[in-house]
Amino acid sequence: VELLMQIIKLATISGETILDPFAGSGSTAIAALRLDRNCITIEQDENFYKIASLRLLEEGANVEETG
């Protein structure tokens, strides 16, 4: 998460949206949340989706499933 935060700081500004088409366990989304960025994630594997959702809920994120 720390490395992703450094990358996100260099490439975006507060309030921008990041797209992560391979969300995995949600590290990019967590980094974005901590830096006041929006994040759209896509994950095909249901197990990883569950892991990412739990991690994001622990961070206080609003997790929405669309599909």
mmCIF file of C-alpha atoms in Angstrom:
data_model
loop_
_atom_site.group_PDB
_atom_site.id
_atom_site.type_symbol
_atom_site.label_atom_id
_atom_site.label_comp_id
_atom_site.label_asym_id
_atom_site.label_seq_id
_atom_site.Cartn_x
_atom_site.Cartn_y
_atom_site.Cartn_z
ATOM 1 C CA VAL A 1 0.000 0.000 0.000
ATOM 2 C CA GLU A 2 2.825 2.426 0.836
ATOM 3 C CA LEU A 3 4.476 2.012 -2.584
ATOM 4 C CA LEU A 4 1.130 2.429 -4.330
ATOM 5 C CA MET A 5 0.519 5.598 -2.325
ATOM 6 C CA GLN A 6 3.801 7.046 -3.602
ATOM 7 C CA ILE A 7 2.867 6.221 -7.203
ATOM 8 C CA ILE A 8 -0.628 7.648 -6.828
ATOM 9 C CA LYS A 9 0.755 10.874 -5.311
ATOM 10 C CA LEU A 10 3.042 11.319 -8.312
ATOM 11 C CA ALA A 11 0.390 10.606 -10.941
ATOM 12 C CA THR A 12 -2.819 12.167 -9.565
ATOM 13 C CA ILE A 13 -4.250 14.971 -7.479
ATOM 14 C CA SER A 14 -6.824 14.863 -4.710
ATOM 15 C CA GLY A 15 -10.326 14.042 -5.938
ATOM 16 C CA GLU A 16 -9.279 12.317 -9.153
ATOM 17 C CA THR A 17 -10.435 8.813 -10.029
ATOM 18 C CA ILE A 18 -8.191 5.775 -10.425
ATOM 19 C CA LEU A 19 -9.231 2.688 -12.387
ATOM 20 C CA ASP A 20 -7.818 -0.654 -11.247
ATOM 21 C CA PRO A 21 -9.031 -3.388 -13.632
ATOM 22 C CA PHE A 22 -7.226 -6.116 -11.669
ATOM 23 C CA ALA A 23 -8.144 -5.259 -8.076
ATOM 24 C CA GLY A 24 -6.839 -8.374 -6.371
ATOM 25 C CA SER A 25 -6.896 -7.789 -2.626
ATOM 26 C CA GLY A 26 -7.676 -4.079 -2.996
ATOM 27 C CA SER A 27 -4.322 -2.460 -2.220
ATOM 28 C CA THR A 28 -4.664 0.214 -4.914
ATOM 29 C CA ALA A 29 -8.147 1.121 -3.693
ATOM 30 C CA ILE A 30 -6.907 1.397 -0.110
ATOM 31 C CA ALA A 31 -4.046 3.651 -1.174
ATOM 32 C CA ALA A 32 -6.459 5.804 -3.177
ATOM 33 C CA LEU A 33 -8.851 6.064 -0.249
ATOM 34 C CA ARG A 34 -6.073 7.143 2.109
ATOM 35 C CA LEU A 35 -5.031 9.858 -0.365
ATOM 36 C CA ASP A 36 -8.540 11.254 -0.999
ATOM 37 C CA ARG A 37 -8.808 9.776 -4.494
ATOM 38 C CA ASN A 38 -11.774 7.930 -5.943
ATOM 39 C CA CYS A 39 -11.167 4.404 -7.148
ATOM 40 C CA ILE A 40 -13.066 2.075 -9.434
ATOM 41 C CA THR A 41 -11.957 -1.533 -9.167
ATOM 42 C CA ILE A 42 -12.735 -4.615 -11.215
ATOM 43 C CA GLU A 43 -12.111 -8.134 -9.956
ATOM 44 C CA GLN A 44 -13.271 -11.353 -11.584
ATOM 45 C CA ASP A 45 -12.274 -13.770 -8.813
ATOM 46 C CA GLU A 46 -14.953 -13.899 -6.122
ATOM 47 C CA ASN A 47 -12.455 -14.809 -3.401
ATOM 48 C CA PHE A 48 -10.318 -11.753 -4.121
ATOM 49 C CA TYR A 49 -13.466 -9.613 -4.320
ATOM 50 C CA LYS A 50 -14.422 -10.717 -0.811
ATOM 51 C CA ILE A 51 -10.938 -10.034 0.538
ATOM 52 C CA ALA A 52 -10.801 -6.575 -1.054
ATOM 53 C CA SER A 53 -14.300 -5.721 0.161
ATOM 54 C CA LEU A 54 -13.446 -6.620 3.754
ATOM 55 C CA ARG A 55 -10.196 -4.650 3.648
ATOM 56 C CA LEU A 56 -11.961 -1.602 2.232
ATOM 57 C CA LEU A 57 -14.784 -1.791 4.757
ATOM 58 C CA GLU A 58 -12.163 -1.839 7.523
ATOM 59 C CA GLU A 59 -10.767 1.386 6.025
ATOM 60 C CA GLY A 60 -14.222 2.959 6.130
ATOM 61 C CA ALA A 61 -14.883 2.835 2.395
ATOM 62 C CA ASN A 62 -18.263 2.633 0.733
ATOM 63 C CA VAL A 63 -18.186 -0.699 -1.169
ATOM 64 C CA GLU A 64 -20.691 -1.122 -3.991
ATOM 65 C CA GLU A 65 -21.162 -4.213 -6.106
ATOM 66 C CA THR A 66 -22.477 -3.615 -9.597
ATOM 67 C CA GLY A 67 -22.313 -6.854 -11.123
#
